[in-house]
C-alpha positions as a Markdown table, in Angstrom:
| # | Residue | x | y | z |
|---|---|---|---|---|
| 1 | Met | 134.9 | 93.7 | 81.1 |
| 2 | Lys | 133.9 | 93.0 | 84.8 |
| 3 | Leu | 132.9 | 96.7 | 85.1 |
| 4 | Ile | 130.7 | 96.4 | 82.0 |
| 5 | Ile | 129.0 | 93.2 | 83.4 |
| 6 | Ala | 128.5 | 94.9 | 86.8 |
| 7 | Ile | 126.9 | 98.0 | 85.1 |
| 8 | Leu | 124.6 | 95.7 | 83.0 |
| 9 | Lys | 123.5 | 93.9 | 86.1 |
| 10 | Leu | 122.9 | 97.2 | 87.9 |
| 11 | Ala | 120.9 | 98.4 | 84.9 |
| 12 | Ala | 118.8 | 95.1 | 84.9 |
| 13 | Val | 118.1 | 95.6 | 88.7 |
| 14 | Cys | 117.0 | 99.2 | 88.0 |
| 15 | Val | 114.7 | 98.1 | 85.2 |
| 16 | Leu | 113.1 | 95.5 | 87.4 |
| 17 | Ala | 112.7 | 98.0 | 90.2 |
| 18 | Thr | 111.2 | 100.5 | 87.9 |
| 19 | Ser | 108.8 | 98.0 | 86.4 |
| 20 | Gly | 107.7 | 97.0 | 89.9 |
| 21 | Ala | 107.0 | 100.7 | 90.7 |
| 22 | Leu | 105.1 | 101.0 | 87.5 |
| 23 | Ala | 103.0 | 98.0 | 88.3 |
| 24 | Val | 102.1 | 99.5 | 91.7 |
| 25 | Ala | 101.2 | 102.8 | 90.0 |
| 26 | Ala | 99.1 | 101.0 | 87.4 |
| 27 | Gln | 97.0 | 99.5 | 90.3 |
| 28 | Gly | 96.0 | 103.0 | 91.4 |
| 29 | Thr | 98.0 | 103.3 | 94.5 |
| 30 | Ser | 100.1 | 106.2 | 93.3 |
| 31 | Ala | 99.5 | 109.4 | 95.3 |
| 32 | Asp | 99.9 | 111.4 | 92.1 |
| 33 | Glu | 97.2 | 109.4 | 90.4 |
| 34 | Leu | 94.9 | 109.9 | 93.4 |
| 35 | Leu | 95.5 | 113.6 | 93.3 |
| 36 | Gly | 94.9 | 113.7 | 89.6 |
| 37 | Asp | 91.6 | 111.8 | 90.1 |
| 38 | Ala | 90.6 | 114.2 | 93.0 |
| 39 | Asp | 91.4 | 117.2 | 90.8 |
| 40 | Arg | 89.2 | 115.8 | 88.0 |
| 41 | Val | 86.3 | 115.3 | 90.5 |
| 42 | Val | 86.5 | 118.9 | 91.9 |
| 43 | Gln | 86.6 | 120.2 | 88.4 |
| 44 | Gln | 83.5 | 118.2 | 87.5 |
| 45 | Ile | 81.8 | 119.5 | 90.7 |
| 46 | Asp | 82.8 | 123.1 | 89.9 |
| 47 | Ser | 81.4 | 122.6 | 86.4 |
| 48 | Asn | 78.1 | 121.3 | 87.6 |
| 49 | Arg | 78.8 | 117.9 | 86.2 |
| 50 | Tyr | 77.3 | 116.1 | 89.2 |
| 51 | Val | 75.8 | 113.2 | 87.2 |
| 52 | Asp | 79.3 | 112.4 | 85.8 |
| 53 | Val | 80.6 | 112.4 | 89.4 |
| 54 | Trp | 77.9 | 110.0 | 90.4 |
| 55 | His | 78.5 | 107.7 | 87.5 |
| 56 | Asp | 82.2 | 107.4 | 88.5 |
| 57 | Ala | 81.4 | 107.0 | 92.2 |
| 58 | Ala | 82.2 | 103.7 | 94.1 |
| 59 | Pro | 79.6 | 101.0 | 93.3 |
| 60 | Phe | 78.5 | 100.7 | 97.0 |
| 61 | Val | 77.8 | 104.4 | 97.1 |
| 62 | Lys | 75.7 | 104.2 | 93.9 |
| 63 | Ala | 73.8 | 101.2 | 95.4 |
| 64 | Lys | 73.0 | 103.2 | 98.6 |
| 65 | Ile | 72.4 | 106.7 | 97.3 |
| 66 | Pro | 70.1 | 107.2 | 94.3 |
| 67 | Gln | 71.5 | 109.5 | 91.6 |
| 68 | Asp | 69.1 | 112.3 | 92.1 |
| 69 | Gln | 69.8 | 112.4 | 95.9 |
| 70 | Phe | 73.6 | 112.3 | 95.3 |
| 71 | Val | 73.3 | 115.1 | 92.7 |
| 72 | Ser | 71.1 | 117.4 | 94.8 |
| 73 | Gly | 73.2 | 116.8 | 98.0 |
| 74 | Thr | 76.5 | 117.4 | 96.2 |
| 75 | Arg | 75.1 | 120.5 | 94.4 |
| 76 | Gln | 73.9 | 121.9 | 97.6 |
| 77 | Ser | 77.2 | 121.4 | 99.4 |
| 78 | Arg | 79.2 | 123.0 | 96.5 |
| 79 | Gln | 76.9 | 125.9 | 95.9 |
| 80 | Ala | 77.0 | 126.8 | 99.6 |
| 81 | Leu | 80.7 | 127.6 | 99.2 |
| 82 | Gly | 80.2 | 130.2 | 96.4 |
| 83 | Ala | 83.1 | 131.3 | 94.1 |
| 84 | Ile | 86.6 | 129.9 | 94.8 |
| 85 | Val | 89.7 | 132.0 | 94.5 |
| 86 | Arg | 92.3 | 129.3 | 95.2 |
| 87 | Arg | 92.3 | 125.6 | 95.9 |
| 88 | Gly | 95.2 | 123.3 | 96.6 |
| 89 | Trp | 95.5 | 119.9 | 98.2 |
| 90 | Ala | 96.5 | 120.1 | 101.9 |
| 91 | Ser | 96.8 | 116.4 | 102.8 |
| 92 | Val | 96.3 | 112.9 | 101.6 |
| 93 | Thr | 95.5 | 109.9 | 103.9 |
| 94 | Arg | 95.1 | 106.3 | 102.9 |
| 95 | Val | 93.5 | 103.6 | 105.0 |
| 96 | Gln | 92.9 | 99.9 | 104.5 |
| 97 | Tyr | 89.6 | 98.7 | 105.8 |
| 98 | Ala | 88.8 | 95.0 | 106.5 |
| 99 | Gly | 85.9 | 93.7 | 108.4 |
| 100 | Gln | 84.4 | 97.1 | 109.3 |
| 101 | Ser | 80.6 | 97.2 | 109.7 |
| 102 | Gly | 79.0 | 99.0 | 106.8 |
| 103 | Ile | 82.2 | 99.6 | 104.9 |
| 104 | Pro | 83.3 | 97.3 | 102.1 |
| 105 | Asp | 86.8 | 95.9 | 102.5 |
| 106 | Gly | 89.4 | 97.8 | 100.5 |
| 107 | Leu | 91.8 | 100.7 | 100.3 |
| 108 | Tyr | 90.4 | 104.1 | 100.9 |
| 109 | Ala | 91.8 | 107.6 | 100.7 |
| 110 | Asn | 90.9 | 111.1 | 101.8 |
| 111 | Val | 92.1 | 114.2 | 100.0 |
| 112 | Asn | 91.7 | 117.5 | 101.8 |
| 113 | Tyr | 91.8 | 120.7 | 99.8 |
| 114 | Ala | 92.6 | 124.0 | 101.4 |
| 115 | Thr | 90.2 | 126.3 | 99.6 |
| 116 | Thr | 89.9 | 130.1 | 99.7 |
| 117 | Leu | 86.6 | 131.7 | 98.7 |
| 118 | Thr | 86.1 | 135.1 | 97.1 |
| 119 | Asn | 84.9 | 136.5 | 100.5 |
| 120 | Gly | 88.3 | 135.6 | 102.0 |
| 121 | Gln | 86.9 | 132.7 | 104.0 |
| 122 | Ser | 89.0 | 129.5 | 104.2 |
| 123 | Val | 87.3 | 126.1 | 104.0 |
| 124 | Ile | 88.4 | 122.5 | 103.7 |
| 125 | Glu | 87.0 | 120.3 | 101.0 |
| 126 | Leu | 87.2 | 116.6 | 101.8 |
| 127 | Leu | 87.0 | 114.1 | 99.0 |
| 128 | Ser | 86.9 | 110.4 | 100.0 |
| 129 | Phe | 87.7 | 107.6 | 97.6 |
| 130 | Gln | 87.8 | 103.8 | 97.4 |
| 131 | Leu | 90.3 | 102.0 | 95.2 |
| 132 | Gly | 88.1 | 99.9 | 92.8 |
| 133 | Gln | 88.8 | 96.5 | 91.5 |
| 134 | Asp | 89.5 | 98.2 | 88.2 |
| 135 | Gly | 92.6 | 99.9 | 89.8 |
| 136 | Thr | 91.1 | 103.4 | 89.8 |
| 137 | Trp | 89.9 | 105.6 | 92.6 |
| 138 | His | 86.1 | 106.1 | 92.9 |
| 139 | Leu | 84.5 | 108.9 | 94.9 |
| 140 | Thr | 82.7 | 107.9 | 98.1 |
| 141 | Gly | 82.0 | 111.4 | 99.4 |
| 142 | Tyr | 82.4 | 115.1 | 99.1 |
| 143 | Val | 82.2 | 117.3 | 102.3 |
| 144 | Pro | 83.2 | 120.9 | 102.4 |
| 145 | His | 83.5 | 122.4 | 106.0 |
| 146 | Gln | 84.8 | 125.5 | 107.8 |
| 147 | Arg | 88.3 | 125.6 | 109.0 |
Protein backbone atom coordinates (compact mmCIF):
# COMPACT_ATOMS: atom_id res chain seq x y z
CA MET A 1 0.00 0.00 0.00
CA LYS A 2 2.87 2.41 0.82
CA LEU A 3 4.33 1.66 -2.61
CA ILE A 4 1.03 2.56 -4.29
CA ILE A 5 0.81 5.83 -2.35
CA ALA A 6 4.42 6.66 -3.25
CA ILE A 7 3.70 5.96 -6.93
CA LEU A 8 0.58 8.14 -6.82
CA LYS A 9 2.53 10.98 -5.22
CA LEU A 10 5.23 10.65 -7.86
CA ALA A 11 2.57 10.68 -10.58
CA ALA A 12 1.04 13.84 -9.07
CA VAL A 13 4.45 15.55 -9.05
CA CYS A 14 4.99 14.54 -12.70
CA VAL A 15 1.58 15.94 -13.65
CA LEU A 16 2.36 19.22 -11.89
CA ALA A 17 5.77 19.44 -13.53
CA THR A 18 4.26 18.72 -16.94
CA SER A 19 1.50 21.29 -16.49
CA GLY A 20 4.13 23.87 -15.55
CA ALA A 21 6.11 23.03 -18.67
CA LEU A 22 2.96 23.31 -20.77
CA ALA A 23 2.20 26.71 -19.23
CA VAL A 24 5.65 27.94 -20.25
CA ALA A 25 5.18 26.56 -23.77
CA ALA A 26 1.78 28.24 -23.95
CA GLN A 27 3.48 31.58 -23.28
CA GLY A 28 5.54 31.27 -26.45
CA THR A 29 8.90 30.56 -24.86
CA SER A 30 9.29 27.10 -26.39
CA ALA A 31 12.17 26.84 -28.88
CA ASP A 32 10.04 24.45 -30.94
CA GLU A 33 7.26 27.03 -31.12
CA LEU A 34 9.74 29.72 -32.12
CA LEU A 35 11.20 27.52 -34.86
CA GLY A 36 7.68 26.73 -36.07
CA ASP A 37 6.89 30.44 -36.27
CA ALA A 38 10.19 31.11 -38.07
CA ASP A 39 9.47 28.31 -40.57
CA ARG A 40 6.02 29.81 -41.20
CA VAL A 41 7.53 33.25 -41.85
CA VAL A 42 10.18 32.02 -44.31
CA GLN A 43 7.48 30.04 -46.13
CA GLN A 44 5.39 33.22 -46.37
CA ILE A 45 8.42 35.13 -47.65
CA ASP A 46 9.21 32.38 -50.18
CA SER A 47 5.57 32.52 -51.34
CA ASN A 48 5.62 36.32 -51.84
CA ARG A 49 3.17 36.80 -48.96
CA TYR A 50 5.00 39.86 -47.65
CA VAL A 51 1.80 41.66 -46.59
CA ASP A 52 0.90 38.69 -44.37
CA VAL A 53 4.36 38.88 -42.80
CA TRP A 54 3.92 42.60 -42.13
CA HIS A 55 0.48 42.05 -40.56
CA ASP A 56 2.00 39.52 -38.11
CA ALA A 57 5.07 41.68 -37.36
CA ALA A 58 5.72 43.16 -33.92
CA PRO A 59 3.55 46.24 -33.25
CA PHE A 60 6.55 48.55 -32.80
CA VAL A 61 7.87 47.48 -36.22
CA LYS A 62 4.52 48.24 -37.88
CA ALA A 63 4.45 51.62 -36.11
CA LYS A 64 7.91 52.55 -37.44
CA ILE A 65 7.88 50.99 -40.92
CA PRO A 66 4.95 51.56 -43.29
CA GLN A 67 3.56 48.41 -44.91
CA ASP A 68 4.68 49.32 -48.45
CA GLN A 69 8.24 50.05 -47.28
CA PHE A 70 8.39 46.78 -45.29
CA VAL A 71 7.02 44.79 -48.23
CA SER A 72 9.39 46.30 -50.80
CA GLY A 73 12.46 45.95 -48.54
CA THR A 74 11.69 42.35 -47.61
CA ARG A 75 10.87 41.46 -51.24
CA GLN A 76 14.14 42.99 -52.42
CA SER A 77 16.16 41.12 -49.76
CA ARG A 78 14.53 37.78 -50.59
CA GLN A 79 14.64 38.16 -54.36
CA ALA A 80 18.37 38.94 -54.20
CA LEU A 81 18.91 35.38 -52.97
CA GLY A 82 17.27 33.62 -55.89
CA ALA A 83 16.16 30.01 -55.75
CA ILE A 84 16.88 27.96 -52.64
CA VAL A 85 17.98 24.33 -52.69
CA ARG A 86 18.12 23.72 -48.95
CA ARG A 87 17.40 25.60 -45.75
CA GLY A 88 17.73 24.51 -42.14
CA TRP A 89 17.97 26.35 -38.88
CA ALA A 90 21.51 26.77 -37.64
CA SER A 91 21.07 28.60 -34.34
CA VAL A 92 18.53 30.12 -32.00
CA THR A 93 19.40 32.90 -29.56
CA ARG A 94 17.06 34.53 -27.04
CA VAL A 95 17.75 37.86 -25.32
CA GLN A 96 15.80 39.79 -22.68
CA TYR A 97 15.89 43.56 -23.25
CA ALA A 98 15.02 46.06 -20.55
CA GLY A 99 15.72 49.78 -20.64
CA GLN A 100 17.51 49.76 -24.00
CA SER A 101 17.19 52.94 -26.03
CA GLY A 102 14.88 52.46 -29.01
CA ILE A 103 14.03 48.85 -28.20
CA PRO A 104 10.82 48.03 -26.36
CA ASP A 105 11.34 45.91 -23.24
CA GLY A 106 10.70 42.23 -23.74
CA LEU A 107 11.98 38.86 -24.83
CA TYR A 108 13.56 38.72 -28.28
CA ALA A 109 14.96 35.88 -30.35
CA ASN A 110 17.09 35.40 -33.45
CA VAL A 111 16.79 32.37 -35.68
CA ASN A 112 19.61 31.84 -38.17
CA TYR A 113 18.98 29.61 -41.16
CA ALA A 114 21.87 28.09 -43.09
CA THR A 115 20.64 28.33 -46.67
CA THR A 116 22.08 26.89 -49.87
CA LEU A 117 21.16 28.55 -53.16
CA THR A 118 20.87 26.84 -56.55
CA ASN A 119 24.19 28.40 -57.59
CA GLY A 120 25.87 26.55 -54.70
CA GLN A 121 26.39 29.68 -52.63
CA SER A 122 25.72 29.50 -48.88
CA VAL A 123 23.97 32.33 -47.05
CA ILE A 124 22.59 32.96 -43.58
CA GLU A 125 19.02 34.16 -43.27
CA LEU A 126 18.49 35.96 -39.96
CA LEU A 127 14.95 36.29 -38.65
CA SER A 128 14.45 38.32 -35.49
CA PHE A 129 11.35 38.12 -33.29
CA GLN A 130 9.78 39.72 -30.24
CA LEU A 131 7.56 37.72 -27.89
CA GLY A 132 4.27 39.59 -27.90
CA GLN A 133 1.90 40.10 -25.01
CA ASP A 134 -0.33 37.59 -26.76
CA GLY A 135 2.31 34.91 -26.11
CA THR A 136 3.30 34.52 -29.77
CA TRP A 137 6.48 35.48 -31.61
CA HIS A 138 6.25 38.46 -33.96
CA LEU A 139 8.84 39.23 -36.63
CA THR A 140 11.03 42.27 -36.09
CA GLY A 141 13.38 41.74 -39.03
CA TYR A 142 14.56 39.58 -41.92
CA VAL A 143 18.16 39.95 -43.10
CA PRO A 144 19.89 37.50 -45.45
CA HIS A 145 23.69 37.83 -45.66
CA GLN A 146 26.70 36.05 -47.12
CA ARG A 147 28.49 33.49 -44.99
